[in-house]
mmCIF file with all atom_site columns, C-alpha atoms in Angstrom:
data_model
loop_
_atom_site.group_PDB
_atom_site.id
_atom_site.type_symbol
_atom_site.label_atom_id
_atom_site.label_alt_id
_atom_site.label_comp_id
_atom_site.label_asym_id
_atom_site.label_entity_id
_atom_site.label_seq_id
_atom_site.pdbx_PDB_ins_code
_atom_site.Cartn_x
_atom_site.Cartn_y
_atom_site.Cartn_z
_atom_site.occupancy
_atom_site.B_iso_or_equiv
_atom_site.pdbx_formal_charge
_atom_site.auth_seq_id
_atom_site.auth_comp_id
_atom_site.auth_asym_id
_atom_site.auth_atom_id
_atom_site.pdbx_PDB_model_num
ATOM 1   C CA . UNK A 1 1   ? 91.890 89.862  94.225  1.00 0.00 ? 1   UNK A CA 1
ATOM 2   C CA . UNK A 1 2   ? 90.307 87.514  97.464  1.00 0.00 ? 2   UNK A CA 1
ATOM 3   C CA . UNK A 1 3   ? 87.920 89.404  99.352  1.00 0.00 ? 3   UNK A CA 1
ATOM 4   C CA . UNK A 1 4   ? 89.119 90.411  102.817 1.00 0.00 ? 4   UNK A CA 1
ATOM 5   C CA . UNK A 1 5   ? 88.157 88.103  105.644 1.00 0.00 ? 5   UNK A CA 1
ATOM 6   C CA . UNK A 1 6   ? 85.730 89.761  108.018 1.00 0.00 ? 6   UNK A CA 1
ATOM 7   C CA . UNK A 1 7   ? 86.030 89.615  111.636 1.00 0.00 ? 7   UNK A CA 1
ATOM 8   C CA . UNK A 1 8   ? 83.413 87.465  112.794 1.00 0.00 ? 8   UNK A CA 1
ATOM 9   C CA . UNK A 1 9   ? 84.070 86.479  116.530 1.00 0.00 ? 9   UNK A CA 1
ATOM 10  C CA . UNK A 1 10  ? 82.268 87.353  118.969 1.00 0.00 ? 10  UNK A CA 1
ATOM 11  C CA . UNK A 1 11  ? 83.388 90.801  120.366 1.00 0.00 ? 11  UNK A CA 1
ATOM 12  C CA . UNK A 1 12  ? 83.467 92.046  116.703 1.00 0.00 ? 12  UNK A CA 1
ATOM 13  C CA . UNK A 1 13  ? 79.880 91.423  116.333 1.00 0.00 ? 13  UNK A CA 1
ATOM 14  C CA . UNK A 1 14  ? 78.671 93.102  119.556 1.00 0.00 ? 14  UNK A CA 1
ATOM 15  C CA . UNK A 1 15  ? 80.765 95.850  119.251 1.00 0.00 ? 15  UNK A CA 1
ATOM 16  C CA . UNK A 1 16  ? 79.714 96.587  115.645 1.00 0.00 ? 16  UNK A CA 1
ATOM 17  C CA . UNK A 1 17  ? 75.853 96.970  116.994 1.00 0.00 ? 17  UNK A CA 1
ATOM 18  C CA . UNK A 1 18  ? 77.397 99.582  119.257 1.00 0.00 ? 18  UNK A CA 1
ATOM 19  C CA . UNK A 1 19  ? 79.359 101.417 116.360 1.00 0.00 ? 19  UNK A CA 1
ATOM 20  C CA . UNK A 1 20  ? 76.127 101.128 114.494 1.00 0.00 ? 20  UNK A CA 1
ATOM 21  C CA . UNK A 1 21  ? 74.285 103.383 117.512 1.00 0.00 ? 21  UNK A CA 1
ATOM 22  C CA . UNK A 1 22  ? 76.296 106.590 115.788 1.00 0.00 ? 22  UNK A CA 1
ATOM 23  C CA . UNK A 1 23  ? 77.918 107.811 119.032 1.00 0.00 ? 23  UNK A CA 1
ATOM 24  C CA . UNK A 1 24  ? 81.194 107.809 119.954 1.00 0.00 ? 24  UNK A CA 1
ATOM 25  C CA . UNK A 1 25  ? 80.297 106.429 123.698 1.00 0.00 ? 25  UNK A CA 1
ATOM 26  C CA . UNK A 1 26  ? 77.772 103.587 124.595 1.00 0.00 ? 26  UNK A CA 1
ATOM 27  C CA . UNK A 1 27  ? 76.902 102.713 127.984 1.00 0.00 ? 27  UNK A CA 1
ATOM 28  C CA . UNK A 1 28  ? 75.363 99.394  128.794 1.00 0.00 ? 28  UNK A CA 1
ATOM 29  C CA . UNK A 1 29  ? 73.973 98.162  132.036 1.00 0.00 ? 29  UNK A CA 1
ATOM 30  C CA . UNK A 1 30  ? 72.947 94.623  132.995 1.00 0.00 ? 30  UNK A CA 1
ATOM 31  C CA . UNK A 1 31  ? 72.918 92.528  136.273 1.00 0.00 ? 31  UNK A CA 1
ATOM 32  C CA . UNK A 1 32  ? 73.637 89.217  138.427 1.00 0.00 ? 32  UNK A CA 1
ATOM 33  C CA . UNK A 1 33  ? 71.942 86.798  140.758 1.00 0.00 ? 33  UNK A CA 1
ATOM 34  C CA . UNK A 1 34  ? 68.660 88.243  140.081 1.00 0.00 ? 34  UNK A CA 1
ATOM 35  C CA . UNK A 1 35  ? 67.639 84.391  140.569 1.00 0.00 ? 35  UNK A CA 1
ATOM 36  C CA . UNK A 1 36  ? 69.305 83.606  143.506 1.00 0.00 ? 36  UNK A CA 1
ATOM 37  C CA . UNK A 1 37  ? 67.978 81.906  146.588 1.00 0.00 ? 37  UNK A CA 1
ATOM 38  C CA . UNK A 1 38  ? 71.347 83.524  148.446 1.00 0.00 ? 38  UNK A CA 1
ATOM 39  C CA . UNK A 1 39  ? 73.166 86.487  148.346 1.00 0.00 ? 39  UNK A CA 1
ATOM 40  C CA . UNK A 1 40  ? 73.136 90.122  146.895 1.00 0.00 ? 40  UNK A CA 1
ATOM 41  C CA . UNK A 1 41  ? 71.993 91.427  143.598 1.00 0.00 ? 41  UNK A CA 1
ATOM 42  C CA . UNK A 1 42  ? 74.977 93.149  141.699 1.00 0.00 ? 42  UNK A CA 1
ATOM 43  C CA . UNK A 1 43  ? 74.215 95.589  139.106 1.00 0.00 ? 43  UNK A CA 1
ATOM 44  C CA . UNK A 1 44  ? 76.967 96.432  136.723 1.00 0.00 ? 44  UNK A CA 1
ATOM 45  C CA . UNK A 1 45  ? 77.404 99.414  134.007 1.00 0.00 ? 45  UNK A CA 1
ATOM 46  C CA . UNK A 1 46  ? 80.421 100.018 131.734 1.00 0.00 ? 46  UNK A CA 1
ATOM 47  C CA . UNK A 1 47  ? 80.556 102.930 129.482 1.00 0.00 ? 47  UNK A CA 1
ATOM 48  C CA . UNK A 1 48  ? 82.991 102.284 125.882 1.00 0.00 ? 48  UNK A CA 1
ATOM 49  C CA . UNK A 1 49  ? 84.747 105.086 123.415 1.00 0.00 ? 49  UNK A CA 1
ATOM 50  C CA . UNK A 1 50  ? 83.464 102.911 120.410 1.00 0.00 ? 50  UNK A CA 1
ATOM 51  C CA . UNK A 1 51  ? 86.719 104.204 118.977 1.00 0.00 ? 51  UNK A CA 1
ATOM 52  C CA . UNK A 1 52  ? 89.076 102.548 121.655 1.00 0.00 ? 52  UNK A CA 1
ATOM 53  C CA . UNK A 1 53  ? 86.344 99.576  121.485 1.00 0.00 ? 53  UNK A CA 1
ATOM 54  C CA . UNK A 1 54  ? 87.312 98.869  118.152 1.00 0.00 ? 54  UNK A CA 1
ATOM 55  C CA . UNK A 1 55  ? 90.954 98.407  118.906 1.00 0.00 ? 55  UNK A CA 1
ATOM 56  C CA . UNK A 1 56  ? 89.903 96.084  122.071 1.00 0.00 ? 56  UNK A CA 1
ATOM 57  C CA . UNK A 1 57  ? 87.807 93.716  120.223 1.00 0.00 ? 57  UNK A CA 1
ATOM 58  C CA . UNK A 1 58  ? 91.248 92.944  118.264 1.00 0.00 ? 58  UNK A CA 1
ATOM 59  C CA . UNK A 1 59  ? 93.151 92.358  121.280 1.00 0.00 ? 59  UNK A CA 1
ATOM 60  C CA . UNK A 1 60  ? 91.519 91.413  124.754 1.00 0.00 ? 60  UNK A CA 1
ATOM 61  C CA . UNK A 1 61  ? 87.977 91.908  123.818 1.00 0.00 ? 61  UNK A CA 1
ATOM 62  C CA . UNK A 1 62  ? 87.937 89.541  121.310 1.00 0.00 ? 62  UNK A CA 1
ATOM 63  C CA . UNK A 1 63  ? 85.911 86.889  122.913 1.00 0.00 ? 63  UNK A CA 1
ATOM 64  C CA . UNK A 1 64  ? 83.420 89.611  124.731 1.00 0.00 ? 64  UNK A CA 1
ATOM 65  C CA . UNK A 1 65  ? 80.044 87.984  124.765 1.00 0.00 ? 65  UNK A CA 1
ATOM 66  C CA . UNK A 1 66  ? 77.073 87.096  127.244 1.00 0.00 ? 66  UNK A CA 1
ATOM 67  C CA . UNK A 1 67  ? 78.532 86.149  130.616 1.00 0.00 ? 67  UNK A CA 1
ATOM 68  C CA . UNK A 1 68  ? 76.517 82.976  130.737 1.00 0.00 ? 68  UNK A CA 1
ATOM 69  C CA . UNK A 1 69  ? 78.747 81.588  127.900 1.00 0.00 ? 69  UNK A CA 1
ATOM 70  C CA . UNK A 1 70  ? 81.474 81.832  129.470 1.00 0.00 ? 70  UNK A CA 1
ATOM 71  C CA . UNK A 1 71  ? 83.559 79.497  131.869 1.00 0.00 ? 71  UNK A CA 1
ATOM 72  C CA . UNK A 1 72  ? 84.379 81.058  135.106 1.00 0.00 ? 72  UNK A CA 1
ATOM 73  C CA . UNK A 1 73  ? 87.910 81.563  134.295 1.00 0.00 ? 73  UNK A CA 1
ATOM 74  C CA . UNK A 1 74  ? 87.020 83.395  130.707 1.00 0.00 ? 74  UNK A CA 1
ATOM 75  C CA . UNK A 1 75  ? 84.713 85.802  132.569 1.00 0.00 ? 75  UNK A CA 1
ATOM 76  C CA . UNK A 1 76  ? 88.301 86.672  134.791 1.00 0.00 ? 76  UNK A CA 1
ATOM 77  C CA . UNK A 1 77  ? 90.105 87.193  131.269 1.00 0.00 ? 77  UNK A CA 1
ATOM 78  C CA . UNK A 1 78  ? 87.341 88.923  129.607 1.00 0.00 ? 78  UNK A CA 1
ATOM 79  C CA . UNK A 1 79  ? 86.815 91.129  133.154 1.00 0.00 ? 79  UNK A CA 1
ATOM 80  C CA . UNK A 1 80  ? 90.715 92.465  133.395 1.00 0.00 ? 80  UNK A CA 1
ATOM 81  C CA . UNK A 1 81  ? 90.019 93.398  129.575 1.00 0.00 ? 81  UNK A CA 1
ATOM 82  C CA . UNK A 1 82  ? 86.718 95.351  129.951 1.00 0.00 ? 82  UNK A CA 1
ATOM 83  C CA . UNK A 1 83  ? 88.707 97.379  133.287 1.00 0.00 ? 83  UNK A CA 1
ATOM 84  C CA . UNK A 1 84  ? 91.475 97.858  130.763 1.00 0.00 ? 84  UNK A CA 1
ATOM 85  C CA . UNK A 1 85  ? 89.610 99.241  127.583 1.00 0.00 ? 85  UNK A CA 1
ATOM 86  C CA . UNK A 1 86  ? 86.253 100.661 129.373 1.00 0.00 ? 86  UNK A CA 1
ATOM 87  C CA . UNK A 1 87  ? 86.285 104.604 129.698 1.00 0.00 ? 87  UNK A CA 1
ATOM 88  C CA . UNK A 1 88  ? 84.149 104.138 132.966 1.00 0.00 ? 88  UNK A CA 1
ATOM 89  C CA . UNK A 1 89  ? 82.969 101.330 135.086 1.00 0.00 ? 89  UNK A CA 1
ATOM 90  C CA . UNK A 1 90  ? 80.459 101.001 138.152 1.00 0.00 ? 90  UNK A CA 1
ATOM 91  C CA . UNK A 1 91  ? 79.008 98.311  140.402 1.00 0.00 ? 91  UNK A CA 1
ATOM 92  C CA . UNK A 1 92  ? 76.124 98.218  142.845 1.00 0.00 ? 92  UNK A CA 1
ATOM 93  C CA . UNK A 1 93  ? 75.343 96.011  145.181 1.00 0.00 ? 93  UNK A CA 1
ATOM 94  C CA . UNK A 1 94  ? 71.638 95.588  146.784 1.00 0.00 ? 94  UNK A CA 1
ATOM 95  C CA . UNK A 1 95  ? 71.673 92.947  149.575 1.00 0.00 ? 95  UNK A CA 1
ATOM 96  C CA . UNK A 1 96  ? 68.964 90.311  150.585 1.00 0.00 ? 96  UNK A CA 1
ATOM 97  C CA . UNK A 1 97  ? 67.428 92.436  153.460 1.00 0.00 ? 97  UNK A CA 1
ATOM 98  C CA . UNK A 1 98  ? 66.508 95.124  150.851 1.00 0.00 ? 98  UNK A CA 1
ATOM 99  C CA . UNK A 1 99  ? 65.468 92.674  148.706 1.00 0.00 ? 99  UNK A CA 1
ATOM 100 C CA . UNK A 1 100 ? 63.267 91.096  150.876 1.00 0.00 ? 100 UNK A CA 1
ATOM 101 C CA . UNK A 1 101 ? 62.002 94.577  152.432 1.00 0.00 ? 101 UNK A CA 1
ATOM 102 C CA . UNK A 1 102 ? 61.059 96.320  149.044 1.00 0.00 ? 102 UNK A CA 1
ATOM 103 C CA . UNK A 1 103 ? 60.633 93.820  146.421 1.00 0.00 ? 103 UNK A CA 1
ATOM 104 C CA . UNK A 1 104 ? 63.381 92.156  143.903 1.00 0.00 ? 104 UNK A CA 1
ATOM 105 C CA . UNK A 1 105 ? 61.873 93.776  140.670 1.00 0.00 ? 105 UNK A CA 1
ATOM 106 C CA . UNK A 1 106 ? 62.189 97.344  142.443 1.00 0.00 ? 106 UNK A CA 1
ATOM 107 C CA . UNK A 1 107 ? 65.244 96.974  143.690 1.00 0.00 ? 107 UNK A CA 1
ATOM 108 C CA . UNK A 1 108 ? 66.957 95.570  140.627 1.00 0.00 ? 108 UNK A CA 1
ATOM 109 C CA . UNK A 1 109 ? 65.328 98.406  138.479 1.00 0.00 ? 109 UNK A CA 1
ATOM 110 C CA . UNK A 1 110 ? 66.933 100.886 141.029 1.00 0.00 ? 110 UNK A CA 1
ATOM 111 C CA . UNK A 1 111 ? 70.073 99.020  140.965 1.00 0.00 ? 111 UNK A CA 1
ATOM 112 C CA . UNK A 1 112 ? 70.579 99.081  137.352 1.00 0.00 ? 112 UNK A CA 1
ATOM 113 C CA . UNK A 1 113 ? 69.570 103.032 136.931 1.00 0.00 ? 113 UNK A CA 1
ATOM 114 C CA . UNK A 1 114 ? 72.023 103.676 139.670 1.00 0.00 ? 114 UNK A CA 1
ATOM 115 C CA . UNK A 1 115 ? 74.901 102.124 138.153 1.00 0.00 ? 115 UNK A CA 1
ATOM 116 C CA . UNK A 1 116 ? 73.888 103.167 134.389 1.00 0.00 ? 116 UNK A CA 1
ATOM 117 C CA . UNK A 1 117 ? 73.623 106.905 135.573 1.00 0.00 ? 117 UNK A CA 1
ATOM 118 C CA . UNK A 1 118 ? 77.025 106.949 137.409 1.00 0.00 ? 118 UNK A CA 1
ATOM 119 C CA . UNK A 1 119 ? 78.938 105.798 134.055 1.00 0.00 ? 119 UNK A CA 1
ATOM 120 C CA . UNK A 1 120 ? 76.426 107.431 131.506 1.00 0.00 ? 120 UNK A CA 1
ATOM 121 C CA . UNK A 1 121 ? 77.831 110.620 129.205 1.00 0.00 ? 121 UNK A CA 1
ATOM 122 C CA . UNK A 1 122 ? 75.386 113.651 127.699 1.00 0.00 ? 122 UNK A CA 1
ATOM 123 C CA . UNK A 1 123 ? 76.368 112.366 124.325 1.00 0.00 ? 123 UNK A CA 1
ATOM 124 C CA . UNK A 1 124 ? 76.163 108.484 124.795 1.00 0.00 ? 124 UNK A CA 1
ATOM 125 C CA . UNK A 1 125 ? 73.719 105.737 124.018 1.00 0.00 ? 125 UNK A CA 1
ATOM 126 C CA . UNK A 1 126 ? 72.302 104.306 127.202 1.00 0.00 ? 126 UNK A CA 1
ATOM 127 C CA . UNK A 1 127 ? 71.593 100.786 126.680 1.00 0.00 ? 127 UNK A CA 1
ATOM 128 C CA . UNK A 1 128 ? 70.051 97.881  129.466 1.00 0.00 ? 128 UNK A CA 1
ATOM 129 C CA . UNK A 1 129 ? 69.433 94.414  129.449 1.00 0.00 ? 129 UNK A CA 1
ATOM 130 C CA . UNK A 1 130 ? 65.505 94.288  129.277 1.00 0.00 ? 130 UNK A CA 1
ATOM 131 C CA . UNK A 1 131 ? 64.512 97.006  131.471 1.00 0.00 ? 131 UNK A CA 1
ATOM 132 C CA . UNK A 1 132 ? 62.918 100.060 131.076 1.00 0.00 ? 132 UNK A CA 1
ATOM 133 C CA . UNK A 1 133 ? 64.963 102.075 133.366 1.00 0.00 ? 133 UNK A CA 1
ATOM 134 C CA . UNK A 1 134 ? 62.200 105.731 133.149 1.00 0.00 ? 134 UNK A CA 1
ATOM 135 C CA . UNK A 1 135 ? 64.133 107.333 136.053 1.00 0.00 ? 135 UNK A CA 1
ATOM 136 C CA . UNK A 1 136 ? 67.861 107.369 134.019 1.00 0.00 ? 136 UNK A CA 1
ATOM 137 C CA . UNK A 1 137 ? 66.825 109.717 131.928 1.00 0.00 ? 137 UNK A CA 1
ATOM 138 C CA . UNK A 1 138 ? 66.448 112.867 134.332 1.00 0.00 ? 138 UNK A CA 1
ATOM 139 C CA . UNK A 1 139 ? 70.054 111.624 135.961 1.00 0.00 ? 139 UNK A CA 1
ATOM 140 C CA . UNK A 1 140 ? 71.757 111.372 133.058 1.00 0.00 ? 140 UNK A CA 1
ATOM 141 C CA . UNK A 1 141 ? 70.084 113.115 130.150 1.00 0.00 ? 141 UNK A CA 1
ATOM 142 C CA . UNK A 1 142 ? 69.766 110.454 127.897 1.00 0.00 ? 142 UNK A CA 1
ATOM 143 C CA . UNK A 1 143 ? 66.975 108.167 126.874 1.00 0.00 ? 143 UNK A CA 1
ATOM 144 C CA . UNK A 1 144 ? 67.819 104.578 128.033 1.00 0.00 ? 144 UNK A CA 1
ATOM 145 C CA . UNK A 1 145 ? 66.788 101.972 125.254 1.00 0.00 ? 145 UNK A CA 1
ATOM 146 C CA . UNK A 1 146 ? 65.751 98.571  126.821 1.00 0.00 ? 146 UNK A CA 1
ATOM 147 C CA . UNK A 1 147 ? 67.107 96.187  124.581 1.00 0.00 ? 147 UNK A CA 1
ATOM 148 C CA . UNK A 1 148 ? 66.171 92.313  124.749 1.00 0.00 ? 148 UNK A CA 1
ATOM 149 C CA . UNK A 1 149 ? 68.780 90.052  124.835 1.00 0.00 ? 149 UNK A CA 1
ATOM 150 C CA . UNK A 1 150 ? 71.052 93.041  125.343 1.00 0.00 ? 150 UNK A CA 1
ATOM 151 C CA . UNK A 1 151 ? 74.171 91.023  126.816 1.00 0.00 ? 151 UNK A CA 1
ATOM 152 C CA . UNK A 1 152 ? 74.132 88.531  123.335 1.00 0.00 ? 152 UNK A CA 1
ATOM 153 C CA . UNK A 1 153 ? 73.948 91.840  121.090 1.00 0.00 ? 153 UNK A CA 1
ATOM 154 C CA . UNK A 1 154 ? 75.405 94.823  122.282 1.00 0.00 ? 154 UNK A CA 1
ATOM 155 C CA . UNK A 1 155 ? 79.155 94.898  123.773 1.00 0.00 ? 155 UNK A CA 1
ATOM 156 C CA . UNK A 1 156 ? 78.627 97.356  126.480 1.00 0.00 ? 156 UNK A CA 1
ATOM 157 C CA . UNK A 1 157 ? 75.600 95.332  127.743 1.00 0.00 ? 157 UNK A CA 1
ATOM 158 C CA . UNK A 1 158 ? 78.004 92.144  127.296 1.00 0.00 ? 158 UNK A CA 1
ATOM 159 C CA . UNK A 1 159 ? 80.529 93.499  128.922 1.00 0.00 ? 159 UNK A CA 1
ATOM 160 C CA . UNK A 1 160 ? 78.265 95.256  131.951 1.00 0.00 ? 160 UNK A CA 1
ATOM 161 C CA . UNK A 1 161 ? 77.294 91.167  132.744 1.00 0.00 ? 161 UNK A CA 1
ATOM 162 C CA . UNK A 1 162 ? 80.586 89.787  132.814 1.00 0.00 ? 162 UNK A CA 1
ATOM 163 C CA . UNK A 1 163 ? 81.659 92.806  135.312 1.00 0.00 ? 163 UNK A CA 1
ATOM 164 C CA . UNK A 1 164 ? 78.463 92.333  137.574 1.00 0.00 ? 164 UNK A CA 1
ATOM 165 C CA . UNK A 1 165 ? 78.710 88.305  137.102 1.00 0.00 ? 165 UNK A CA 1
ATOM 166 C CA . UNK A 1 166 ? 82.469 88.028  138.268 1.00 0.00 ? 166 UNK A CA 1
ATOM 167 C CA . UNK A 1 167 ? 82.176 90.902  140.751 1.00 0.00 ? 167 UNK A CA 1
ATOM 168 C CA . UNK A 1 168 ? 79.190 88.691  142.450 1.00 0.00 ? 168 UNK A CA 1
ATOM 169 C CA . UNK A 1 169 ? 80.792 85.453  141.967 1.00 0.00 ? 169 UNK A CA 1
ATOM 170 C CA . UNK A 1 170 ? 84.053 86.508  143.937 1.00 0.00 ? 170 UNK A CA 1
ATOM 171 C CA . UNK A 1 171 ? 81.701 88.262  146.610 1.00 0.00 ? 171 UNK A CA 1
ATOM 172 C CA . UNK A 1 172 ? 79.874 84.833  147.636 1.00 0.00 ? 172 UNK A CA 1
ATOM 173 C CA . UNK A 1 173 ? 83.365 83.066  147.431 1.00 0.00 ? 173 UNK A CA 1
ATOM 174 C CA . UNK A 1 174 ? 84.801 85.244  149.864 1.00 0.00 ? 174 UNK A CA 1
ATOM 175 C CA . UNK A 1 175 ? 81.783 84.507  151.933 1.00 0.00 ? 175 UNK A CA 1
ATOM 176 C CA . UNK A 1 176 ? 82.217 81.105  151.421 1.00 0.00 ? 176 UNK A CA 1
ATOM 177 C CA . UNK A 1 177 ? 84.684 81.059  154.440 1.00 0.00 ? 177 UNK A CA 1
ATOM 178 C CA . UNK A 1 178 ? 82.027 81.987  157.327 1.00 0.00 ? 178 UNK A CA 1
ATOM 179 C CA . UNK A 1 179 ? 79.229 79.437  156.052 1.00 0.00 ? 179 UNK A CA 1
ATOM 180 C CA . UNK A 1 180 ? 81.243 76.756  154.799 1.00 0.00 ? 180 UNK A CA 1
ATOM 181 C CA . UNK A 1 181 ? 78.318 74.031  155.455 1.00 0.00 ? 181 UNK A CA 1
ATOM 182 C CA . UNK A 1 182 ? 76.381 75.409  152.403 1.00 0.00 ? 182 UNK A CA 1
ATOM 183 C CA . UNK A 1 183 ? 79.005 75.379  149.558 1.00 0.00 ? 183 UNK A CA 1
ATOM 184 C CA . UNK A 1 184 ? 78.815 79.023  148.576 1.00 0.00 ? 184 UNK A CA 1
ATOM 185 C CA . UNK A 1 185 ? 81.954 78.875  146.987 1.00 0.00 ? 185 UNK A CA 1
ATOM 186 C CA . UNK A 1 186 ? 80.706 76.413  143.955 1.00 0.00 ? 186 UNK A CA 1
ATOM 187 C CA . UNK A 1 187 ? 76.516 77.321  143.402 1.00 0.00 ? 187 UNK A CA 1
ATOM 188 C CA . UNK A 1 188 ? 77.193 81.167  144.665 1.00 0.00 ? 188 UNK A CA 1
ATOM 189 C CA . UNK A 1 189 ? 73.826 81.083  145.662 1.00 0.00 ? 189 UNK A CA 1
ATOM 190 C CA . UNK A 1 190 ? 71.599 79.425  143.090 1.00 0.00 ? 190 UNK A CA 1
ATOM 191 C CA . UNK A 1 191 ? 69.556 77.210  143.325 1.00 0.00 ? 191 UNK A CA 1
ATOM 192 C CA . UNK A 1 192 ? 71.110 73.484  142.888 1.00 0.00 ? 192 UNK A CA 1
ATOM 193 C CA . UNK A 1 193 ? 70.620 70.675  144.314 1.00 0.00 ? 193 UNK A CA 1
ATOM 194 C CA . UNK A 1 194 ? 73.584 70.938  146.519 1.00 0.00 ? 194 UNK A CA 1
ATOM 195 C CA . UNK A 1 195 ? 72.175 74.492  147.796 1.00 0.00 ? 195 UNK A CA 1
ATOM 196 C CA . UNK A 1 196 ? 69.030 73.102  148.657 1.00 0.00 ? 196 UNK A CA 1
ATOM 197 C CA . UNK A 1 197 ? 69.972 70.020  150.597 1.00 0.00 ? 197 UNK A CA 1
ATOM 198 C CA . UNK A 1 198 ? 72.340 72.551  152.566 1.00 0.00 ? 198 UNK A CA 1
ATOM 199 C CA . UNK A 1 199 ? 69.027 74.390  153.353 1.00 0.00 ? 199 UNK A CA 1
ATOM 200 C CA . UNK A 1 200 ? 66.716 71.094  154.437 1.00 0.00 ? 200 UNK A CA 1
ATOM 201 C CA . UNK A 1 201 ? 69.746 70.138  156.837 1.00 0.00 ? 201 UNK A CA 1
ATOM 202 C CA . UNK A 1 202 ? 71.045 73.244  157.977 1.00 0.00 ? 202 UNK A CA 1
ATOM 203 C CA . UNK A 1 203 ? 68.435 76.048  157.276 1.00 0.00 ? 203 UNK A CA 1
ATOM 204 C CA . UNK A 1 204 ? 69.189 79.528  156.231 1.00 0.00 ? 204 UNK A CA 1
ATOM 205 C CA . UNK A 1 205 ? 72.115 82.288  156.426 1.00 0.00 ? 205 UNK A CA 1
ATOM 206 C CA . UNK A 1 206 ? 71.777 85.664  156.954 1.00 0.00 ? 206 UNK A CA 1
ATOM 207 C CA . UNK A 1 207 ? 72.641 85.775  153.067 1.00 0.00 ? 207 UNK A CA 1
ATOM 208 C CA . UNK A 1 208 ? 69.785 83.769  152.248 1.00 0.00 ? 208 UNK A CA 1
ATOM 209 C CA . UNK A 1 209 ? 66.516 85.935  150.601 1.00 0.00 ? 209 UNK A CA 1
ATOM 210 C CA . UNK A 1 210 ? 63.714 85.067  152.710 1.00 0.00 ? 210 UNK A CA 1
ATOM 211 C CA . UNK A 1 211 ? 60.404 86.385  150.308 1.00 0.00 ? 211 UNK A CA 1
ATOM 212 C CA . UNK A 1 212 ? 61.603 83.843  147.821 1.00 0.00 ? 212 UNK A CA 1
ATOM 213 C CA . UNK A 1 213 ? 58.850 81.236  147.636 1.00 0.00 ? 213 UNK A CA 1
ATOM 214 C CA . UNK A 1 214 ? 61.401 78.533  146.815 1.00 0.00 ? 214 UNK A CA 1
ATOM 215 C CA . UNK A 1 215 ? 60.657 74.935  146.783 1.00 0.00 ? 215 UNK A CA 1
ATOM 216 C CA . UNK A 1 216 ? 63.937 74.660  148.673 1.00 0.00 ? 216 UNK A CA 1
ATOM 217 C CA . UNK A 1 217 ? 62.146 76.711  151.658 1.00 0.00 ? 217 UNK A CA 1
ATOM 218 C CA . UNK A 1 218 ? 59.200 74.093  151.780 1.00 0.00 ? 218 UNK A CA 1
ATOM 219 C CA . UNK A 1 219 ? 60.563 72.313  154.660 1.00 0.00 ? 219 UNK A CA 1
ATOM 220 C CA . UNK A 1 220 ? 61.425 75.734  156.639 1.00 0.00 ? 220 UNK A CA 1
ATOM 221 C CA . UNK A 1 221 ? 59.044 77.447  159.100 1.00 0.00 ? 221 UNK A CA 1
ATOM 222 C CA . UNK A 1 222 ? 59.665 81.637  159.298 1.00 0.00 ? 222 UNK A CA 1
ATOM 223 C CA . UNK A 1 223 ? 56.367 83.213  157.821 1.00 0.00 ? 223 UNK A CA 1
ATOM 224 C CA . UNK A 1 224 ? 56.469 82.316  154.239 1.00 0.00 ? 224 UNK A CA 1
#
């Protein structure tokens, strides 16, 4: 008798990791926009029931993976599947003025902690992509595991990465209508040649983070 074919899809491999943790529920958190010049930092957290996750990776979550590995269209499709299969989802926005005032790292940690605490259960495993989140343990009564390359390892963290990226990209594309000269609908605030040229020609919008010592700002005088 031939050996059964193992499912080697990206989604099944990430789900297998979450299931191997031994708890029925797994929560994961990740963020989008940490390195952008303009727009918010968006953190997301996703809670999966591993019993439902097993079914999901045979269907809409089959291609679940780190959001950076997918096209915009694929992320949108996976985003809808995450919403269909997740037990809980939370998204947290932190705007450019708060980032400038309080510092990117502090704001990033707080956004991840807030999102994860909102979805966590007392009986779940909590994972975050790369950062230590001491504050979540007090809020959720759960230890949080900082997982290096978590978005390429855990289904819950990968799902959070997709949610954060899709929600942030949609937000920036809506804002592009207010600032048509900057092309936010294409680069969504990241430091691309097009974006840097727009900054040189038109200056900064209220969406731009002024605390970043970026080469894109080198010709501007606003007190960096």
